[in-house]
PDB file of C-alpha atoms in Angstrom:
ATOM      1  CA  ASN A   1      38.724 -64.015  51.539  1.00 48.00           C
ATOM      2  CA  ALA A   2      35.862 -62.066  50.134  1.00 53.00           C
ATOM      3  CA  GLY A   3      32.586 -63.905  48.959  1.00 91.00           C
ATOM      4  CA  VAL A   4      33.589 -67.479  48.470  1.00 96.00           C
ATOM      5  CA  THR A   5      32.017 -69.800  50.978  1.00 96.00           C
ATOM      6  CA  GLN A   6      33.009 -73.697  51.269  1.00 97.00           C
ATOM      7  CA  THR A   7      31.414 -76.257  53.319  1.00 96.00           C
ATOM      8  CA  PRO A   8      32.147 -78.293  55.181  1.00 97.00           C
ATOM      9  CA  LYS A   9      35.345 -77.030  56.699  1.00 96.00           C
ATOM     10  CA  PHE A  10      36.366 -80.478  58.000  1.00 97.00           C
ATOM     11  CA  GLN A  11      35.220 -83.994  57.140  1.00 97.00           C
ATOM     12  CA  VAL A  12      36.355 -87.470  57.871  1.00 97.00           C
ATOM     13  CA  LEU A  13      35.198 -90.259  55.536  1.00 97.00           C
ATOM     14  CA  LYS A  14      35.654 -93.947  55.359  1.00 97.00           C
ATOM     15  CA  THR A  15      37.053 -95.457  52.232  1.00 98.00           C
ATOM     16  CA  GLY A  16      34.263 -96.039  49.678  1.00 97.00           C
ATOM     17  CA  GLN A  17      31.993 -93.443  51.125  1.00 97.00           C
ATOM     18  CA  SER A  18      30.793 -90.568  48.994  1.00 96.00           C
ATOM     19  CA  MET A  19      30.398 -86.888  49.741  1.00 96.00           C
ATOM     20  CA  THR A  20      29.934 -83.517  48.200  1.00 98.00           C
ATOM     21  CA  LEU A  21      31.856 -80.368  48.895  1.00 98.00           C
ATOM     22  CA  GLN A  22      29.819 -77.247  48.364  1.00 97.00           C
ATOM     23  CA  CYS A  23      31.113 -73.756  47.090  1.00 97.00           C
ATOM     24  CA  ALA A  24      29.132 -70.631  46.692  1.00 97.00           C
ATOM     25  CA  GLN A  25      30.165 -67.176  45.689  1.00 96.00           C
ATOM     26  CA  ASP A  26      28.277 -63.827  45.932  1.00 93.00           C
ATOM     27  CA  MET A  27      30.425 -61.881  43.355  1.00 92.00           C
ATOM     28  CA  ASN A  28      28.486 -62.575  40.116  1.00 92.00           C
ATOM     29  CA  HIS A  29      31.479 -64.266  38.866  1.00 93.00           C
ATOM     30  CA  ASN A  30      31.488 -66.352  35.630  1.00 93.00           C
ATOM     31  CA  SER A  31      34.510 -68.535  36.426  1.00 95.00           C
ATOM     32  CA  MET A  32      34.767 -70.966  39.378  1.00 97.00           C
ATOM     33  CA  TYR A  33      37.553 -73.653  40.241  1.00 98.00           C
ATOM     34  CA  TRP A  34      38.280 -76.542  42.398  1.00 98.00           C
ATOM     35  CA  TYR A  35      41.902 -77.403  43.656  1.00 98.00           C
ATOM     36  CA  ARG A  36      43.571 -79.724  46.000  1.00 98.00           C
ATOM     37  CA  GLN A  37      46.592 -78.922  47.989  1.00 97.00           C
ATOM     38  CA  ASP A  38      48.937 -81.523  49.290  1.00 94.00           C
ATOM     39  CA  PRO A  39      52.318 -80.906  51.014  1.00 85.00           C
ATOM     40  CA  GLY A  40      55.115 -80.081  48.592  1.00 76.00           C
ATOM     41  CA  MET A  41      52.685 -80.214  45.505  1.00 79.00           C
ATOM     42  CA  GLY A  42      51.190 -76.782  45.404  1.00 87.00           C
ATOM     43  CA  LEU A  43      47.542 -76.126  44.152  1.00 95.00           C
ATOM     44  CA  ARG A  44      46.560 -78.647  41.660  1.00 96.00           C
ATOM     45  CA  LEU A  45      43.542 -77.858  39.434  1.00 97.00           C
ATOM     46  CA  ILE A  46      40.889 -80.688  39.674  1.00 98.00           C
ATOM     47  CA  TYR A  47      37.909 -79.085  37.621  1.00 98.00           C
ATOM     48  CA  TYR A  48      37.017 -75.598  36.444  1.00 97.00           C
ATOM     49  CA  SER A  49      33.946 -73.884  34.998  1.00 96.00           C
ATOM     50  CA  ALA A  50      34.354 -71.035  32.710  1.00 93.00           C
ATOM     51  CA  SER A  51      30.661 -70.064  32.724  1.00 91.00           C
ATOM     52  CA  GLU A  52      27.336 -71.331  34.005  1.00 91.00           C
ATOM     53  CA  GLY A  53      26.566 -74.646  32.236  1.00 89.00           C
ATOM     54  CA  THR A  54      30.210 -75.535  31.463  1.00 94.00           C
ATOM     55  CA  THR A  55      32.864 -77.552  33.108  1.00 97.00           C
ATOM     56  CA  ASP A  56      36.456 -78.659  32.080  1.00 96.00           C
ATOM     57  CA  LYS A  57      39.028 -81.144  33.472  1.00 97.00           C
ATOM     58  CA  GLY A  58      42.158 -79.785  35.204  1.00 96.00           C
ATOM     59  CA  GLU A  59      45.345 -81.719  36.002  1.00 94.00           C
ATOM     60  CA  VAL A  60      43.968 -84.231  38.526  1.00 96.00           C
ATOM     61  CA  PRO A  61      40.159 -84.939  37.649  1.00 97.00           C
ATOM     62  CA  ASN A  62      40.195 -88.760  38.289  1.00 97.00           C
ATOM     63  CA  GLY A  63      38.047 -89.759  41.218  1.00 96.00           C
ATOM     64  CA  TYR A  64      35.943 -86.503  41.065  1.00 98.00           C
ATOM     65  CA  ASN A  65      32.820 -85.085  39.554  1.00 97.00           C
ATOM     66  CA  VAL A  66      31.573 -81.547  39.542  1.00 98.00           C
ATOM     67  CA  SER A  67      28.411 -79.714  38.958  1.00 97.00           C
ATOM     68  CA  ARG A  68      27.892 -75.995  38.175  1.00 96.00           C
ATOM     69  CA  LEU A  69      24.393 -75.791  39.668  1.00 86.00           C
ATOM     70  CA  ASN A  70      23.970 -72.154  38.744  1.00 94.00           C
ATOM     71  CA  LYS A  71      26.176 -69.095  38.435  1.00 94.00           C
ATOM     72  CA  ARG A  72      26.703 -68.941  42.158  1.00 96.00           C
ATOM     73  CA  GLU A  73      27.481 -72.507  43.139  1.00 97.00           C
ATOM     74  CA  PHE A  74      30.002 -75.116  41.943  1.00 98.00           C
ATOM     75  CA  SER A  75      30.026 -78.472  43.827  1.00 98.00           C
ATOM     76  CA  LEU A  76      32.737 -81.255  43.885  1.00 98.00           C
ATOM     77  CA  ARG A  77      31.682 -84.893  44.506  1.00 98.00           C
ATOM     78  CA  LEU A  78      33.811 -87.837  45.566  1.00 97.00           C
ATOM     79  CA  GLU A  79      31.860 -90.942  44.453  1.00 93.00           C
ATOM     80  CA  SER A  80      33.998 -93.405  46.245  1.00 96.00           C
ATOM     81  CA  ALA A  81      36.618 -91.792  48.473  1.00 96.00           C
ATOM     82  CA  ALA A  82      40.050 -93.310  48.466  1.00 97.00           C
ATOM     83  CA  PRO A  83      42.929 -92.452  51.038  1.00 97.00           C
ATOM     84  CA  SER A  84      44.814 -90.657  48.214  1.00 96.00           C
ATOM     85  CA  GLN A  85      42.066 -88.086  48.223  1.00 97.00           C
ATOM     86  CA  THR A  86      43.000 -87.053  51.789  1.00 97.00           C
ATOM     87  CA  SER A  87      43.862 -83.326  51.127  1.00 97.00           C
ATOM     88  CA  VAL A  88      42.819 -79.840  51.545  1.00 97.00           C
ATOM     89  CA  TYR A  89      40.423 -78.591  48.947  1.00 98.00           C
ATOM     90  CA  PHE A  90      40.030 -74.962  47.818  1.00 98.00           C
ATOM     91  CA  CYS A  91      37.347 -73.340  45.773  1.00 98.00           C
ATOM     92  CA  ALA A  92      37.914 -70.157  43.858  1.00 97.00           C
ATOM     93  CA  SER A  93      35.822 -67.744  41.753  1.00 96.00           C
ATOM     94  CA  GLY A  94      36.779 -65.041  39.324  1.00 93.00           C
ATOM     95  CA  GLY A  95      35.527 -62.536  36.716  1.00 85.00           C
ATOM     96  CA  ARG A  96      36.332 -62.965  33.126  1.00 78.00           C
ATOM     97  CA  ALA A  97      40.102 -63.136  32.102  1.00 72.00           C
ATOM     98  CA  GLU A  98      40.545 -59.233  31.399  1.00 74.00           C
ATOM     99  CA  PRO A  99      42.268 -56.418  33.363  1.00 75.00           C
ATOM    100  CA  GLY A 100      40.744 -55.516  36.451  1.00 73.00           C
ATOM    101  CA  ASN A 101      39.245 -58.768  37.331  1.00 81.00           C
ATOM    102  CA  THR A 102      40.799 -61.196  39.889  1.00 88.00           C
ATOM    103  CA  ILE A 103      40.300 -64.565  41.566  1.00 92.00           C
ATOM    104  CA  TYR A 104      39.319 -65.074  45.016  1.00 94.00           C
ATOM    105  CA  PHE A 105      39.772 -68.255  47.184  1.00 96.00           C
ATOM    106  CA  GLY A 106      37.542 -69.779  49.882  1.00 95.00           C
ATOM    107  CA  GLU A 107      39.067 -70.752  53.255  1.00 94.00           C
ATOM    108  CA  GLY A 108      39.425 -74.516  52.343  1.00 96.00           C
ATOM    109  CA  SER A 109      37.891 -77.806  53.212  1.00 97.00           C
ATOM    110  CA  TRP A 110      40.135 -80.370  55.103  1.00 97.00           C
ATOM    111  CA  LEU A 111      39.197 -83.936  54.133  1.00 97.00           C
ATOM    112  CA  THR A 112      40.483 -87.130  55.531  1.00 97.00           C
ATOM    113  CA  VAL A 113      39.826 -90.535  54.088  1.00 97.00           C
ATOM    114  CA  VAL A 114      40.526 -93.424  56.401  1.00 97.00           C
TER     115      VAL A 114
ATOM    116  CA  GLU B   1      52.680 -78.389  28.086  1.00 60.00           C
ATOM    117  CA  ASP B   2      51.914 -75.309  29.936  1.00 61.00           C
ATOM    118  CA  GLN B   3      54.179 -74.876  33.050  1.00 88.00           C
ATOM    119  CA  VAL B   4      54.668 -72.413  35.913  1.00 95.00           C
ATOM    120  CA  THR B   5      57.882 -72.813  37.904  1.00 95.00           C
ATOM    121  CA  GLN B   6      58.694 -70.874  40.978  1.00 97.00           C
ATOM    122  CA  SER B   7      62.144 -70.388  42.610  1.00 96.00           C
ATOM    123  CA  PRO B   8      63.567 -70.846  45.089  1.00 97.00           C
ATOM    124  CA  GLU B   9      61.387 -73.406  46.976  1.00 95.00           C
ATOM    125  CA  ALA B  10      62.279 -71.763  50.339  1.00 97.00           C
ATOM    126  CA  LEU B  11      64.089 -68.562  51.275  1.00 98.00           C
ATOM    127  CA  ARG B  12      65.324 -67.294  54.687  1.00 98.00           C
ATOM    128  CA  LEU B  13      66.020 -63.714  55.175  1.00 97.00           C
ATOM    129  CA  GLN B  14      67.104 -61.488  57.965  1.00 98.00           C
ATOM    130  CA  GLU B  15      64.607 -58.821  58.863  1.00 97.00           C
ATOM    131  CA  GLY B  16      65.517 -55.838  56.404  1.00 97.00           C
ATOM    132  CA  GLU B  17      67.358 -57.957  53.874  1.00 97.00           C
ATOM    133  CA  SER B  18      65.702 -57.427  50.435  1.00 98.00           C
ATOM    134  CA  SER B  19      65.327 -60.325  47.860  1.00 98.00           C
ATOM    135  CA  SER B  20      63.391 -61.320  44.981  1.00 98.00           C
ATOM    136  CA  LEU B  21      61.165 -64.447  44.069  1.00 98.00           C
ATOM    137  CA  ASN B  22      60.981 -65.751  40.632  1.00 98.00           C
ATOM    138  CA  CYS B  23      58.017 -67.377  38.621  1.00 98.00           C
ATOM    139  CA  SER B  24      58.841 -68.463  35.144  1.00 97.00           C
ATOM    140  CA  TYR B  25      56.063 -69.665  32.845  1.00 96.00           C
ATOM    141  CA  THR B  26      55.186 -71.105  29.375  1.00 92.00           C
ATOM    142  CA  VAL B  27      51.642 -70.685  28.354  1.00 86.00           C
ATOM    143  CA  SER B  28      49.819 -69.889  25.294  1.00 80.00           C
ATOM    144  CA  GLY B  29      47.442 -66.881  25.361  1.00 83.00           C
ATOM    145  CA  LEU B  30      48.444 -65.384  28.793  1.00 88.00           C
ATOM    146  CA  ARG B  31      45.377 -63.688  30.349  1.00 89.00           C
ATOM    147  CA  GLY B  32      46.924 -62.552  33.645  1.00 92.00           C
ATOM    148  CA  LEU B  33      49.638 -63.663  36.014  1.00 95.00           C
ATOM    149  CA  PHE B  34      48.630 -63.635  39.540  1.00 96.00           C
ATOM    150  CA  TRP B  35      50.553 -63.377  42.815  1.00 97.00           C
ATOM    151  CA  TYR B  36      49.043 -64.706  46.031  1.00 97.00           C
ATOM    152  CA  ARG B  37      50.158 -64.994  49.810  1.00 97.00           C
ATOM    153  CA  GLN B  38      49.308 -68.028  51.774  1.00 96.00           C
ATOM    154  CA  ASP B  39      49.476 -68.339  55.509  1.00 95.00           C
ATOM    155  CA  PRO B  40      49.358 -71.834  57.255  1.00 92.00           C
ATOM    156  CA  GLY B  41      45.779 -73.096  57.449  1.00 91.00           C
ATOM    157  CA  LYS B  42      44.367 -70.370  55.209  1.00 93.00           C
ATOM    158  CA  GLY B  43      43.384 -69.802  51.794  1.00 93.00           C
ATOM    159  CA  PRO B  44      45.391 -67.928  49.285  1.00 95.00           C
ATOM    160  CA  GLU B  45      45.130 -64.203  49.593  1.00 95.00           C
ATOM    161  CA  PHE B  46      45.111 -62.126  46.402  1.00 94.00           C
ATOM    162  CA  LEU B  47      48.189 -59.806  46.010  1.00 95.00           C
ATOM    163  CA  PHE B  48      48.463 -58.649  42.364  1.00 93.00           C
ATOM    164  CA  THR B  49      47.498 -59.388  38.861  1.00 94.00           C
ATOM    165  CA  LEU B  50      49.857 -58.415  35.906  1.00 94.00           C
ATOM    166  CA  TYR B  51      48.608 -58.473  32.267  1.00 92.00           C
ATOM    167  CA  SER B  52      51.367 -57.297  29.970  1.00 91.00           C
ATOM    168  CA  ALA B  53      54.994 -57.330  29.765  1.00 93.00           C
ATOM    169  CA  GLY B  54      56.611 -54.387  31.411  1.00 96.00           C
ATOM    170  CA  GLU B  55      53.793 -53.911  33.939  1.00 95.00           C
ATOM    171  CA  GLU B  56      54.623 -53.374  37.528  1.00 96.00           C
ATOM    172  CA  LYS B  57      52.518 -53.091  40.717  1.00 96.00           C
ATOM    173  CA  GLU B  58      53.281 -52.261  44.308  1.00 96.00           C
ATOM    174  CA  LYS B  59      51.792 -52.966  47.685  1.00 94.00           C
ATOM    175  CA  GLU B  60      53.663 -51.826  50.904  1.00 95.00           C
ATOM    176  CA  ARG B  61      57.047 -53.818  50.746  1.00 97.00           C
ATOM    177  CA  LEU B  62      56.102 -55.822  47.686  1.00 98.00           C
ATOM    178  CA  LYS B  63      56.581 -55.156  43.962  1.00 98.00           C
ATOM    179  CA  ALA B  64      55.668 -57.374  41.076  1.00 98.00           C
ATOM    180  CA  THR B  65      57.053 -57.122  37.661  1.00 98.00           C
ATOM    181  CA  LEU B  66      56.273 -59.004  34.401  1.00 96.00           C
ATOM    182  CA  THR B  67      58.232 -60.015  31.279  1.00 94.00           C
ATOM    183  CA  LYS B  68      57.125 -62.194  28.407  1.00 91.00           C
ATOM    184  CA  LYS B  69      58.752 -65.326  30.201  1.00 93.00           C
ATOM    185  CA  GLU B  70      58.790 -64.488  33.918  1.00 96.00           C
ATOM    186  CA  SER B  71      57.633 -62.418  36.821  1.00 98.00           C
ATOM    187  CA  PHE B  72      59.518 -61.284  39.850  1.00 98.00           C
ATOM    188  CA  LEU B  73      58.031 -60.475  43.243  1.00 98.00           C
ATOM    189  CA  HIS B  74      60.586 -58.156  44.919  1.00 98.00           C
ATOM    190  CA  ILE B  75      60.459 -57.787  48.783  1.00 98.00           C
ATOM    191  CA  THR B  76      62.102 -54.585  50.198  1.00 98.00           C
ATOM    192  CA  ALA B  77      63.122 -54.506  53.727  1.00 97.00           C
ATOM    193  CA  PRO B  78      60.889 -57.320  54.767  1.00 97.00           C
ATOM    194  CA  LYS B  79      59.539 -57.813  58.173  1.00 97.00           C
ATOM    195  CA  PRO B  80      58.635 -61.036  60.181  1.00 97.00           C
ATOM    196  CA  GLU B  81      55.018 -60.484  59.369  1.00 97.00           C
ATOM    197  CA  ASP B  82      55.972 -61.017  55.653  1.00 98.00           C
ATOM    198  CA  SER B  83      56.695 -64.639  56.273  1.00 98.00           C
ATOM    199  CA  ALA B  84      54.293 -66.827  54.260  1.00 97.00           C
ATOM    200  CA  THR B  85      54.149 -69.059  51.202  1.00 97.00           C
ATOM    201  CA  TYR B  86      53.997 -66.984  47.963  1.00 98.00           C
ATOM    202  CA  LEU B  87      52.250 -68.494  45.045  1.00 97.00           C
ATOM    203  CA  CYS B  88      52.428 -67.552  41.401  1.00 97.00           C
ATOM    204  CA  ALA B  89      49.530 -68.623  38.793  1.00 96.00           C
ATOM    205  CA  VAL B  90      48.868 -67.998  35.222  1.00 95.00           C
ATOM    206  CA  ARG B  91      45.527 -67.698  33.627  1.00 93.00           C
ATOM    207  CA  GLU B  92      44.810 -68.671  29.937  1.00 89.00           C
ATOM    208  CA  ARG B  93      42.474 -67.503  27.342  1.00 84.00           C
ATOM    209  CA  ASN B  94      39.999 -70.386  28.228  1.00 86.00           C
ATOM    210  CA  GLU B  95      40.046 -69.146  31.959  1.00 88.00           C
ATOM    211  CA  LYS B  96      42.269 -72.195  33.166  1.00 91.00           C
ATOM    212  CA  LEU B  97      44.332 -71.023  36.170  1.00 93.00           C
ATOM    213  CA  THR B  98      47.531 -72.994  36.842  1.00 94.00           C
ATOM    214  CA  PHE B  99      49.753 -72.587  39.922  1.00 96.00           C
ATOM    215  CA  GLY B 100      53.404 -73.125  40.546  1.00 95.00           C
ATOM    216  CA  THR B 101      54.494 -74.838  43.772  1.00 94.00           C
ATOM    217  CA  GLY B 102      55.251 -71.806  45.758  1.00 95.00           C
ATOM    218  CA  THR B 103      58.171 -70.094  47.627  1.00 97.00           C
ATOM    219  CA  ARG B 104      58.178 -70.403  51.316  1.00 97.00           C
ATOM    220  CA  LEU B 105      59.594 -67.402  52.761  1.00 98.00           C
ATOM    221  CA  THR B 106      60.825 -66.916  56.425  1.00 98.00           C
ATOM    222  CA  ILE B 107      61.919 -63.631  57.782  1.00 98.00           C
ATOM    223  CA  ILE B 108      64.152 -63.837  60.886  1.00 97.00           C
ATOM    224  CA  PRO B 109      63.885 -61.010  63.262  1.00 96.00           C
TER     225      PRO B 109
END
């Protein structure tokens, strides 16, 4: 998957701990996204950022915060992790919503909360 | 409420048996319908973007079409390596990208 890098790839947290998932893209994209993927649920949008300096809630924002640090980076923070946040998290980035532009995904971050 | 619905949830085909996957959507201000392929343990891999009704795109054994209410992903003479989950997503004017739950495709040799 071209140009979207997520860290860490795997993480185990205890309930109540905090952590930040990092995402960076090198394609000069305006839009960035965070999703979670659970068995049978597909990809559910947590937050997205249509441009540097803006963020908007998706379907499942509760328990998460985001920061669009600059045009390249979009981080996802869990302030007090809960077992229900055990999931695979994907970051994506894309050019403006017009013909010729597409959206690319990172390889995912596997998070387990015990 | 904006929705993306994919059917069937799962599909098993014999190698060489052609079929179609469906993605129906209700969204205001469509700014692209996307198809992705996802293999187990991997991120979604981009296949196609369609922007207007009547548009068609092809790649190897796959062909995607779009109407005002739905999109089809046609698979012609599939091979076992085409086995994967196929995801559909719609992008709105405000850049929001919403996915369906996917179709899990299995091609039996």
